[in-house]
Amino acid sequence: MSGPVRMWQQHLTILGILTALALPVLLIDRFLLKPAGGPLPVDLTGLLIIGYLLWLALHAAISSAGHYAFPSMRLFPLHAASTLAAALALGLGLYVAGQIDKVQTRAKFEARQAERQKLAQIIQLEKWWIEGPRERPQAIGVVVRSTHSGRFAAGVQGRAGDYGNRVVYAGEMKPQQQMEAGGRIEYLFPLTYYGEEPAPEITLSFSLFPDSSGTAPKNIFKYYESNPERADDGQRFRAPLPAPQ
């Protein structure tokens, strides 16, 4: 048997041994990386074996190419260099894949934010006013416009703020009305009182439902508050409540 053929046989034998090592790596992966419970149970099963198989594929390709290009090179230094090169290639590949995923995730997030911004502009409060004394309103009126049509619902709450933030009074649109695309609705909320304390924190809430004939792209919920913490919590839009007119 010629020297080159024997070298290739030895090379394939080394690769076969490395391939056979995938079984104990798989067992280690299954037993050591399974979820262990606790407050943050993380399932890492598959991470070790997938990494090993990727490294093995790179190692086989690099070492085979190296053996073909340098047939006289001894197998031990060839495989040692291939081991390092495969590890570096795997690390670089994972880094590049991570960066690509990061860019794609950011692009999806920005696209979703842009879409949410469009949804936030569908309902707009044109003005609102208080009938009666500010300290104890008799009714609260609003004028609201919408760029889309649908079933429209609205409500108002007055909260005690520093007095426990309990609801002092509330009002609701009854019955709900049909909003036309580009239309306006004016409504005067009759108020029901649940306490006597001051209610400086006023919240106006508006909802638009497409139902079967509306043009709204989805259910829209928008709150106007004195001090909104977030403009968008993923479900509801919030905007600063302007001064009453």
Short mmCIF file of N, CA, C and O in Angstrom, two decimals, residues 61-182:
data_model
loop_
_atom_site.label_atom_id
_atom_site.label_comp_id
_atom_site.label_asym_id
_atom_site.label_seq_id
_atom_site.Cartn_x
_atom_site.Cartn_y
_atom_site.Cartn_z
N ALA A 61 -13.59 19.43 6.78
CA ALA A 61 -13.36 20.13 5.51
C ALA A 61 -11.96 20.75 5.47
O ALA A 61 -11.24 20.63 4.47
N ILE A 62 -11.57 21.42 6.57
CA ILE A 62 -10.27 22.11 6.58
C ILE A 62 -9.12 21.11 6.55
O ILE A 62 -8.14 21.28 5.80
N SER A 63 -9.22 20.07 7.38
CA SER A 63 -8.13 19.09 7.43
C SER A 63 -8.02 18.32 6.11
O SER A 63 -6.90 18.02 5.65
N SER A 64 -9.16 17.99 5.49
CA SER A 64 -9.11 17.28 4.21
C SER A 64 -8.50 18.15 3.13
O SER A 64 -7.68 17.70 2.31
N ALA A 65 -8.89 19.43 3.11
CA ALA A 65 -8.31 20.34 2.13
C ALA A 65 -6.82 20.52 2.38
O ALA A 65 -6.01 20.58 1.44
N GLY A 66 -6.44 20.62 3.67
CA GLY A 66 -5.03 20.75 3.99
C GLY A 66 -4.22 19.52 3.61
O GLY A 66 -3.10 19.62 3.11
N HIS A 67 -4.81 18.35 3.84
CA HIS A 67 -4.11 17.11 3.48
C HIS A 67 -3.97 16.98 1.96
O HIS A 67 -2.94 16.48 1.47
N TYR A 68 -4.98 17.44 1.24
CA TYR A 68 -4.90 17.40 -0.23
C TYR A 68 -3.86 18.38 -0.74
O TYR A 68 -3.11 18.09 -1.68
N ALA A 69 -3.79 19.57 -0.12
CA ALA A 69 -2.84 20.58 -0.59
C ALA A 69 -1.42 20.27 -0.14
O ALA A 69 -0.45 20.59 -0.85
N PHE A 70 -1.26 19.64 1.05
CA PHE A 70 0.08 19.34 1.58
C PHE A 70 0.13 17.84 1.94
O PHE A 70 0.08 17.48 3.13
N PRO A 71 0.21 16.99 0.96
CA PRO A 71 0.16 15.53 1.22
C PRO A 71 1.32 15.02 2.06
O PRO A 71 1.21 13.96 2.69
N SER A 72 2.40 15.75 2.08
CA SER A 72 3.57 15.28 2.84
C SER A 72 3.54 15.74 4.29
O SER A 72 4.38 15.32 5.09
N MET A 73 2.59 16.58 4.67
CA MET A 73 2.51 17.10 6.04
C MET A 73 2.05 16.00 6.98
O MET A 73 1.14 15.22 6.67
N ARG A 74 2.64 15.93 8.15
CA ARG A 74 2.27 14.92 9.12
C ARG A 74 0.86 15.19 9.63
O ARG A 74 0.40 16.33 9.75
N LEU A 75 0.14 14.11 9.96
CA LEU A 75 -1.28 14.23 10.31
C LEU A 75 -1.50 14.95 11.64
O LEU A 75 -2.47 15.69 11.80
N PHE A 76 -0.61 14.71 12.62
CA PHE A 76 -0.83 15.33 13.93
C PHE A 76 -0.81 16.85 13.85
O PHE A 76 -1.76 17.50 14.30
N PRO A 77 0.23 17.47 13.31
CA PRO A 77 0.18 18.94 13.21
C PRO A 77 -0.93 19.42 12.27
O PRO A 77 -1.48 20.51 12.47
N LEU A 78 -1.25 18.62 11.26
CA LEU A 78 -2.34 19.01 10.35
C LEU A 78 -3.66 19.09 11.10
O LEU A 78 -4.40 20.08 10.98
N HIS A 79 -3.97 18.07 11.88
CA HIS A 79 -5.24 18.06 12.61
C HIS A 79 -5.23 19.08 13.76
O HIS A 79 -6.28 19.64 14.10
N ALA A 80 -4.06 19.29 14.36
CA ALA A 80 -3.97 20.31 15.41
C ALA A 80 -4.27 21.69 14.84
O ALA A 80 -5.04 22.47 15.42
N ALA A 81 -3.67 21.99 13.69
CA ALA A 81 -3.93 23.29 13.05
C ALA A 81 -5.39 23.38 12.58
O ALA A 81 -6.03 24.44 12.70
N SER A 82 -5.93 22.27 12.08
CA SER A 82 -7.32 22.27 11.62
C SER A 82 -8.29 22.46 12.79
O SER A 82 -9.33 23.09 12.65
N THR A 83 -7.94 21.87 13.95
CA THR A 83 -8.78 22.05 15.14
C THR A 83 -8.90 23.52 15.50
O THR A 83 -10.00 24.04 15.76
N LEU A 84 -7.76 24.20 15.53
CA LEU A 84 -7.76 25.63 15.85
C LEU A 84 -8.48 26.44 14.79
O LEU A 84 -9.30 27.32 15.09
N ALA A 85 -8.20 26.12 13.52
CA ALA A 85 -8.83 26.87 12.42
C ALA A 85 -10.35 26.67 12.42
O ALA A 85 -11.12 27.61 12.19
N ALA A 86 -10.81 25.43 12.71
CA ALA A 86 -12.25 25.16 12.74
C ALA A 86 -12.91 25.91 13.89
O ALA A 86 -14.03 26.43 13.74
N ALA A 87 -12.23 25.95 15.04
CA ALA A 87 -12.79 26.68 16.18
C ALA A 87 -12.90 28.17 15.87
O ALA A 87 -13.91 28.82 16.19
N LEU A 88 -11.85 28.73 15.24
CA LEU A 88 -11.89 30.14 14.87
C LEU A 88 -12.98 30.41 13.84
O LEU A 88 -13.71 31.41 13.93
N ALA A 89 -13.11 29.52 12.85
CA ALA A 89 -14.14 29.69 11.82
C ALA A 89 -15.54 29.59 12.42
O ALA A 89 -16.44 30.35 12.06
N LEU A 90 -15.72 28.66 13.37
CA LEU A 90 -17.01 28.52 14.02
C LEU A 90 -17.35 29.76 14.84
O LEU A 90 -18.47 30.26 14.79
N GLY A 91 -16.37 30.24 15.59
CA GLY A 91 -16.60 31.46 16.37
C GLY A 91 -16.93 32.65 15.48
O GLY A 91 -17.84 33.44 15.79
N LEU A 92 -16.19 32.79 14.39
CA LEU A 92 -16.45 33.89 13.47
C LEU A 92 -17.83 33.75 12.83
O LEU A 92 -18.57 34.74 12.70
N GLY A 93 -18.19 32.50 12.46
CA GLY A 93 -19.50 32.29 11.86
C GLY A 93 -20.63 32.61 12.82
O GLY A 93 -21.63 33.23 12.43
N LEU A 94 -20.46 32.21 14.09
CA LEU A 94 -21.49 32.52 15.08
C LEU A 94 -21.60 34.01 15.32
O LEU A 94 -22.69 34.56 15.51
N TYR A 95 -20.44 34.70 15.31
CA TYR A 95 -20.47 36.16 15.50
C TYR A 95 -21.19 36.84 14.35
O TYR A 95 -22.04 37.72 14.56
N VAL A 96 -20.86 36.43 13.12
CA VAL A 96 -21.51 37.03 11.94
C VAL A 96 -23.02 36.74 11.96
O VAL A 96 -23.84 37.62 11.69
N ALA A 97 -23.38 35.48 12.29
CA ALA A 97 -24.80 35.13 12.35
C ALA A 97 -25.52 35.94 13.43
O ALA A 97 -26.66 36.38 13.23
N GLY A 98 -24.83 36.15 14.55
CA GLY A 98 -25.43 36.97 15.61
C GLY A 98 -25.64 38.40 15.18
O GLY A 98 -26.67 39.02 15.50
N GLN A 99 -24.66 38.95 14.46
CA GLN A 99 -24.80 40.33 13.99
C GLN A 99 -25.92 40.46 12.97
O GLN A 99 -26.69 41.43 12.98
N ILE A 100 -26.03 39.46 12.08
CA ILE A 100 -27.10 39.48 11.08
C ILE A 100 -28.46 39.39 11.78
O ILE A 100 -29.40 40.13 11.45
N ASP A 101 -28.57 38.50 12.76
CA ASP A 101 -29.82 38.37 13.51
C ASP A 101 -30.15 39.66 14.26
O ASP A 101 -31.32 40.07 14.34
N LYS A 102 -29.11 40.31 14.80
CA LYS A 102 -29.32 41.57 15.52
C LYS A 102 -29.85 42.64 14.59
O LYS A 102 -30.78 43.39 14.94
N VAL A 103 -29.28 42.73 13.38
CA VAL A 103 -29.75 43.72 12.41
C VAL A 103 -31.18 43.43 11.98
O VAL A 103 -32.02 44.34 11.89
N GLN A 104 -31.48 42.16 11.75
CA GLN A 104 -32.84 41.79 11.33
C GLN A 104 -33.84 42.05 12.45
O GLN A 104 -34.94 42.55 12.19
N THR A 105 -33.45 41.73 13.68
CA THR A 105 -34.34 41.99 14.81
C THR A 105 -34.60 43.47 14.97
O THR A 105 -35.73 43.90 15.23
N ARG A 106 -33.54 44.28 14.81
CA ARG A 106 -33.71 45.73 14.93
C ARG A 106 -34.60 46.27 13.82
O ARG A 106 -35.45 47.13 14.06
N ALA A 107 -34.42 45.74 12.60
CA ALA A 107 -35.26 46.19 11.49
C ALA A 107 -36.72 45.83 11.73
O ALA A 107 -37.62 46.64 11.46
N LYS A 108 -36.97 44.62 12.25
CA LYS A 108 -38.35 44.23 12.55
C LYS A 108 -38.94 45.11 13.64
O LYS A 108 -40.11 45.50 13.58
N PHE A 109 -38.13 45.41 14.66
CA PHE A 109 -38.60 46.26 15.75
C PHE A 109 -38.94 47.65 15.25
O PHE A 109 -39.98 48.22 15.60
N GLU A 110 -38.05 48.22 14.42
CA GLU A 110 -38.30 49.56 13.89
C GLU A 110 -39.53 49.59 12.99
O GLU A 110 -40.30 50.56 13.00
N ALA A 111 -39.71 48.51 12.19
CA ALA A 111 -40.89 48.44 11.34
C ALA A 111 -42.16 48.36 12.18
O ALA A 111 -43.18 49.00 11.87
N ARG A 112 -42.09 47.58 13.26
CA ARG A 112 -43.26 47.46 14.14
C ARG A 112 -43.54 48.79 14.84
O ARG A 112 -44.70 49.18 14.99
N GLN A 113 -42.48 49.48 15.26
CA GLN A 113 -42.67 50.77 15.91
C GLN A 113 -43.29 51.78 14.96
O GLN A 113 -44.16 52.57 15.35
N ALA A 114 -42.83 51.76 13.70
CA ALA A 114 -43.40 52.66 12.70
C ALA A 114 -44.88 52.36 12.47
O ALA A 114 -45.70 53.27 12.34
N GLU A 115 -45.21 51.08 12.43
CA GLU A 115 -46.62 50.69 12.27
C GLU A 115 -47.44 51.09 13.48
O GLU A 115 -48.58 51.57 13.34
N ARG A 116 -46.86 50.93 14.68
CA ARG A 116 -47.57 51.34 15.90
C ARG A 116 -47.78 52.85 15.93
O ARG A 116 -48.81 53.32 16.41
N GLN A 117 -46.81 53.60 15.41
CA GLN A 117 -46.97 55.05 15.36
C GLN A 117 -48.14 55.45 14.47
O GLN A 117 -48.88 56.38 14.78
N LYS A 118 -48.30 54.74 13.36
CA LYS A 118 -49.44 55.01 12.49
C LYS A 118 -50.75 54.70 13.19
O LYS A 118 -51.72 55.46 13.09
N LEU A 119 -50.78 53.59 13.92
CA LEU A 119 -52.00 53.23 14.65
C LEU A 119 -52.31 54.25 15.74
O LEU A 119 -53.48 54.55 15.99
N ALA A 120 -51.25 54.80 16.36
CA ALA A 120 -51.46 55.76 17.44
C ALA A 120 -52.11 57.04 16.96
O ALA A 120 -52.74 57.76 17.74
N GLN A 121 -51.98 57.35 15.68
CA GLN A 121 -52.53 58.58 15.14
C GLN A 121 -53.97 58.44 14.65
O GLN A 121 -54.57 59.42 14.22
N ILE A 122 -54.52 57.24 14.71
CA ILE A 122 -55.87 57.03 14.18
C ILE A 122 -56.90 57.81 15.01
O ILE A 122 -57.78 58.48 14.46
N ILE A 123 -56.80 57.73 16.32
CA ILE A 123 -57.73 58.44 17.21
C ILE A 123 -57.04 59.69 17.73
O ILE A 123 -55.93 59.62 18.25
N GLN A 124 -57.72 60.83 17.61
CA GLN A 124 -57.16 62.10 18.08
C GLN A 124 -58.23 62.86 18.88
O GLN A 124 -59.37 62.99 18.43
N LEU A 125 -57.83 63.32 20.05
CA LEU A 125 -58.69 64.16 20.87
C LEU A 125 -58.55 65.61 20.41
O LEU A 125 -57.47 66.19 20.52
N GLU A 126 -59.61 66.19 19.87
CA GLU A 126 -59.55 67.58 19.40
C GLU A 126 -59.69 68.55 20.56
O GLU A 126 -58.94 69.53 20.64
N LYS A 127 -60.61 68.30 21.44
CA LYS A 127 -60.76 69.16 22.61
C LYS A 127 -61.62 68.46 23.65
O LYS A 127 -62.32 67.49 23.36
N TRP A 128 -61.54 68.96 24.86
CA TRP A 128 -62.40 68.47 25.92
C TRP A 128 -62.67 69.61 26.89
O TRP A 128 -61.93 70.58 26.93
N TRP A 129 -63.72 69.50 27.65
CA TRP A 129 -64.09 70.57 28.56
C TRP A 129 -64.82 70.01 29.77
O TRP A 129 -65.29 68.87 29.78
N ILE A 130 -64.86 70.84 30.79
CA ILE A 130 -65.50 70.48 32.06
C ILE A 130 -66.72 71.36 32.26
O ILE A 130 -66.62 72.60 32.12
N GLU A 131 -67.82 70.76 32.57
CA GLU A 131 -69.02 71.51 32.92
C GLU A 131 -69.20 71.47 34.42
O GLU A 131 -69.24 70.39 35.02
N GLY A 132 -69.31 72.65 35.01
CA GLY A 132 -69.37 72.75 36.45
C GLY A 132 -68.00 73.07 37.02
O GLY A 132 -67.02 73.26 36.28
N PRO A 133 -67.86 73.08 38.31
CA PRO A 133 -66.57 73.41 38.94
C PRO A 133 -65.53 72.34 38.67
O PRO A 133 -65.85 71.15 38.61
N ARG A 134 -64.30 72.76 38.50
CA ARG A 134 -63.20 71.82 38.23
C ARG A 134 -63.05 70.83 39.39
O ARG A 134 -62.72 69.66 39.16
N GLU A 135 -63.27 71.28 40.61
CA GLU A 135 -63.09 70.42 41.76
C GLU A 135 -64.14 69.30 41.80
O GLU A 135 -63.87 68.20 42.29
N ARG A 136 -65.34 69.57 41.25
CA ARG A 136 -66.39 68.55 41.24
C ARG A 136 -67.24 68.73 39.98
O ARG A 136 -68.34 69.30 40.02
N PRO A 137 -66.74 68.21 38.85
CA PRO A 137 -67.44 68.42 37.58
C PRO A 137 -68.83 67.77 37.59
O PRO A 137 -69.06 66.74 38.23
N GLN A 138 -69.74 68.41 36.86
CA GLN A 138 -71.06 67.82 36.66
C GLN A 138 -71.07 66.91 35.43
O GLN A 138 -71.81 65.92 35.38
N ALA A 139 -70.27 67.26 34.44
CA ALA A 139 -70.15 66.46 33.22
C ALA A 139 -68.84 66.83 32.54
O ALA A 139 -68.25 67.89 32.81
N ILE A 140 -68.36 65.96 31.68
CA ILE A 140 -67.14 66.22 30.90
C ILE A 140 -67.46 65.94 29.44
O ILE A 140 -68.01 64.88 29.10
N GLY A 141 -67.14 66.91 28.57
CA GLY A 141 -67.40 66.77 27.15
C GLY A 141 -66.12 66.57 26.34
O GLY A 141 -65.05 67.05 26.73
N VAL A 142 -66.23 65.87 25.22
CA VAL A 142 -65.09 65.62 24.35
C VAL A 142 -65.52 65.74 22.89
O VAL A 142 -66.69 65.53 22.55
N VAL A 143 -64.55 66.10 22.05
CA VAL A 143 -64.70 66.00 20.60
C VAL A 143 -63.53 65.17 20.10
O VAL A 143 -62.37 65.54 20.31
N VAL A 144 -63.84 64.06 19.46
CA VAL A 144 -62.81 63.10 19.02
C VAL A 144 -62.98 62.85 17.54
O VAL A 144 -64.11 62.76 17.04
N ARG A 145 -61.86 62.77 16.83
CA ARG A 145 -61.90 62.43 15.41
C ARG A 145 -61.09 61.17 15.16
O ARG A 145 -60.21 60.81 15.95
N SER A 146 -61.40 60.51 14.04
CA SER A 146 -60.72 59.27 13.68
C SER A 146 -60.52 59.21 12.18
O SER A 146 -61.39 59.63 11.42
N THR A 147 -59.38 58.69 11.77
CA THR A 147 -59.10 58.55 10.34
C THR A 147 -59.70 57.27 9.77
O THR A 147 -59.71 57.08 8.57
N HIS A 148 -60.19 56.37 10.65
CA HIS A 148 -60.79 55.12 10.21
C HIS A 148 -62.17 54.97 10.84
O HIS A 148 -62.49 55.58 11.86
N SER A 149 -62.97 54.13 10.23
CA SER A 149 -64.31 53.89 10.72
C SER A 149 -64.34 52.65 11.61
O SER A 149 -63.45 51.81 11.57
N GLY A 150 -65.41 52.57 12.40
CA GLY A 150 -65.59 51.42 13.28
C GLY A 150 -66.50 51.75 14.43
O GLY A 150 -67.01 52.86 14.55
N ARG A 151 -66.70 50.78 15.29
CA ARG A 151 -67.51 50.99 16.49
C ARG A 151 -66.66 51.71 17.53
O ARG A 151 -65.57 51.28 17.87
N PHE A 152 -67.19 52.81 18.05
CA PHE A 152 -66.41 53.70 18.91
C PHE A 152 -66.96 53.66 20.33
O PHE A 152 -68.17 53.73 20.55
N ALA A 153 -66.06 53.51 21.28
CA ALA A 153 -66.40 53.52 22.70
C ALA A 153 -65.51 54.51 23.42
O ALA A 153 -64.38 54.78 22.99
N ALA A 154 -66.00 55.08 24.50
CA ALA A 154 -65.23 56.08 25.22
C ALA A 154 -65.63 56.08 26.69
O ALA A 154 -66.71 55.62 27.07
N GLY A 155 -64.71 56.58 27.51
CA GLY A 155 -64.98 56.67 28.94
C GLY A 155 -64.09 57.71 29.59
O GLY A 155 -63.12 58.19 28.99
N VAL A 156 -64.43 58.08 30.81
CA VAL A 156 -63.64 59.05 31.58
C VAL A 156 -63.61 58.60 33.02
O VAL A 156 -64.57 58.00 33.54
N GLN A 157 -62.47 58.82 33.66
CA GLN A 157 -62.32 58.53 35.08
C GLN A 157 -61.60 59.69 35.75
O GLN A 157 -60.68 60.28 35.18
N GLY A 158 -62.03 60.00 36.96
CA GLY A 158 -61.33 60.95 37.80
C GLY A 158 -60.80 60.22 39.02
O GLY A 158 -61.58 59.57 39.74
N ARG A 159 -59.50 60.29 39.22
CA ARG A 159 -58.89 59.56 40.33
C ARG A 159 -58.34 60.51 41.38
O ARG A 159 -58.03 61.67 41.10
N ALA A 160 -58.20 59.97 42.59
CA ALA A 160 -57.82 60.80 43.73
C ALA A 160 -56.34 61.15 43.75
O ALA A 160 -55.92 61.98 44.54
N GLY A 161 -55.53 60.53 42.91
CA GLY A 161 -54.10 60.85 42.88
C GLY A 161 -53.43 60.53 44.19
O GLY A 161 -53.38 59.38 44.63
N ASP A 162 -52.91 61.54 44.88
CA ASP A 162 -52.21 61.34 46.14
C ASP A 162 -53.12 60.85 47.25
O ASP A 162 -52.65 60.46 48.31
N TYR A 163 -54.40 60.84 47.02
CA TYR A 163 -55.36 60.39 48.03
C TYR A 163 -55.67 58.89 47.90
O TYR A 163 -56.75 58.45 48.21
N GLY A 164 -54.73 58.12 47.40
CA GLY A 164 -54.93 56.69 47.26
C GLY A 164 -55.19 56.24 45.84
O GLY A 164 -55.31 55.06 45.56
N ASN A 165 -55.32 57.19 44.91
CA ASN A 165 -55.53 56.92 43.49
C ASN A 165 -56.81 56.14 43.22
O ASN A 165 -56.94 55.50 42.19
N ARG A 166 -57.75 56.20 44.13
CA ARG A 166 -59.02 55.51 43.91
C ARG A 166 -59.88 56.31 42.95
O ARG A 166 -59.73 57.52 42.80
N VAL A 167 -60.81 55.62 42.28
CA VAL A 167 -61.71 56.27 41.34
C VAL A 167 -62.76 57.07 42.12
O VAL A 167 -63.50 56.50 42.94
N VAL A 168 -62.80 58.37 41.88
CA VAL A 168 -63.77 59.25 42.54
C VAL A 168 -65.04 59.37 41.70
O VAL A 168 -66.14 59.35 42.22
N TYR A 169 -64.86 59.49 40.37
CA TYR A 169 -66.01 59.54 39.48
C TYR A 169 -65.66 58.89 38.16
O TYR A 169 -64.48 58.73 37.81
N ALA A 170 -66.70 58.52 37.42
CA ALA A 170 -66.48 57.88 36.13
C ALA A 170 -67.69 58.14 35.24
O ALA A 170 -68.80 58.41 35.72
N GLY A 171 -67.44 58.08 33.93
CA GLY A 171 -68.50 58.23 32.95
C GLY A 171 -68.21 57.35 31.74
O GLY A 171 -67.05 57.06 31.44
N GLU A 172 -69.25 56.93 31.06
CA GLU A 172 -69.10 56.02 29.93
C GLU A 172 -70.06 56.41 28.82
O GLU A 172 -71.18 56.84 29.08
N MET A 173 -69.58 56.25 27.56
CA MET A 173 -70.44 56.52 26.41
C MET A 173 -71.46 55.39 26.28
O MET A 173 -71.09 54.23 26.08
N LYS A 174 -72.71 55.76 26.38
CA LYS A 174 -73.80 54.79 26.23
C LYS A 174 -74.88 55.39 25.36
O LYS A 174 -75.41 56.47 25.70
N PRO A 175 -75.24 54.71 24.27
CA PRO A 175 -74.61 53.50 23.74
C PRO A 175 -73.34 53.85 22.96
O PRO A 175 -73.08 55.03 22.69
N GLN A 176 -72.56 52.85 22.62
CA GLN A 176 -71.41 53.09 21.76
C GLN A 176 -71.90 53.56 20.39
O GLN A 176 -73.01 53.25 19.98
N GLN A 177 -71.04 54.32 19.70
CA GLN A 177 -71.45 54.94 18.45
C GLN A 177 -70.61 54.43 17.28
O GLN A 177 -69.52 53.88 17.48
N GLN A 178 -71.13 54.67 16.09
CA GLN A 178 -70.42 54.29 14.87
C GLN A 178 -69.61 55.49 14.38
O GLN A 178 -70.17 56.54 14.10
N MET A 179 -68.31 55.31 14.33
CA MET A 179 -67.41 56.37 13.85
C MET A 179 -67.19 56.21 12.36
O MET A 179 -66.89 55.11 11.88
N GLU A 180 -67.34 57.30 11.61
CA GLU A 180 -67.06 57.28 10.18
C GLU A 180 -65.59 57.61 9.94
O GLU A 180 -64.95 58.30 10.74
N ALA A 181 -65.05 57.14 8.84
CA ALA A 181 -63.67 57.45 8.49
C ALA A 181 -63.53 58.95 8.26
O ALA A 181 -64.26 59.54 7.45
N GLY A 182 -62.62 59.59 8.97
CA GLY A 182 -62.44 61.03 8.89
C GLY A 182 -63.51 61.80 9.63
O GLY A 182 -63.57 63.03 9.51
#
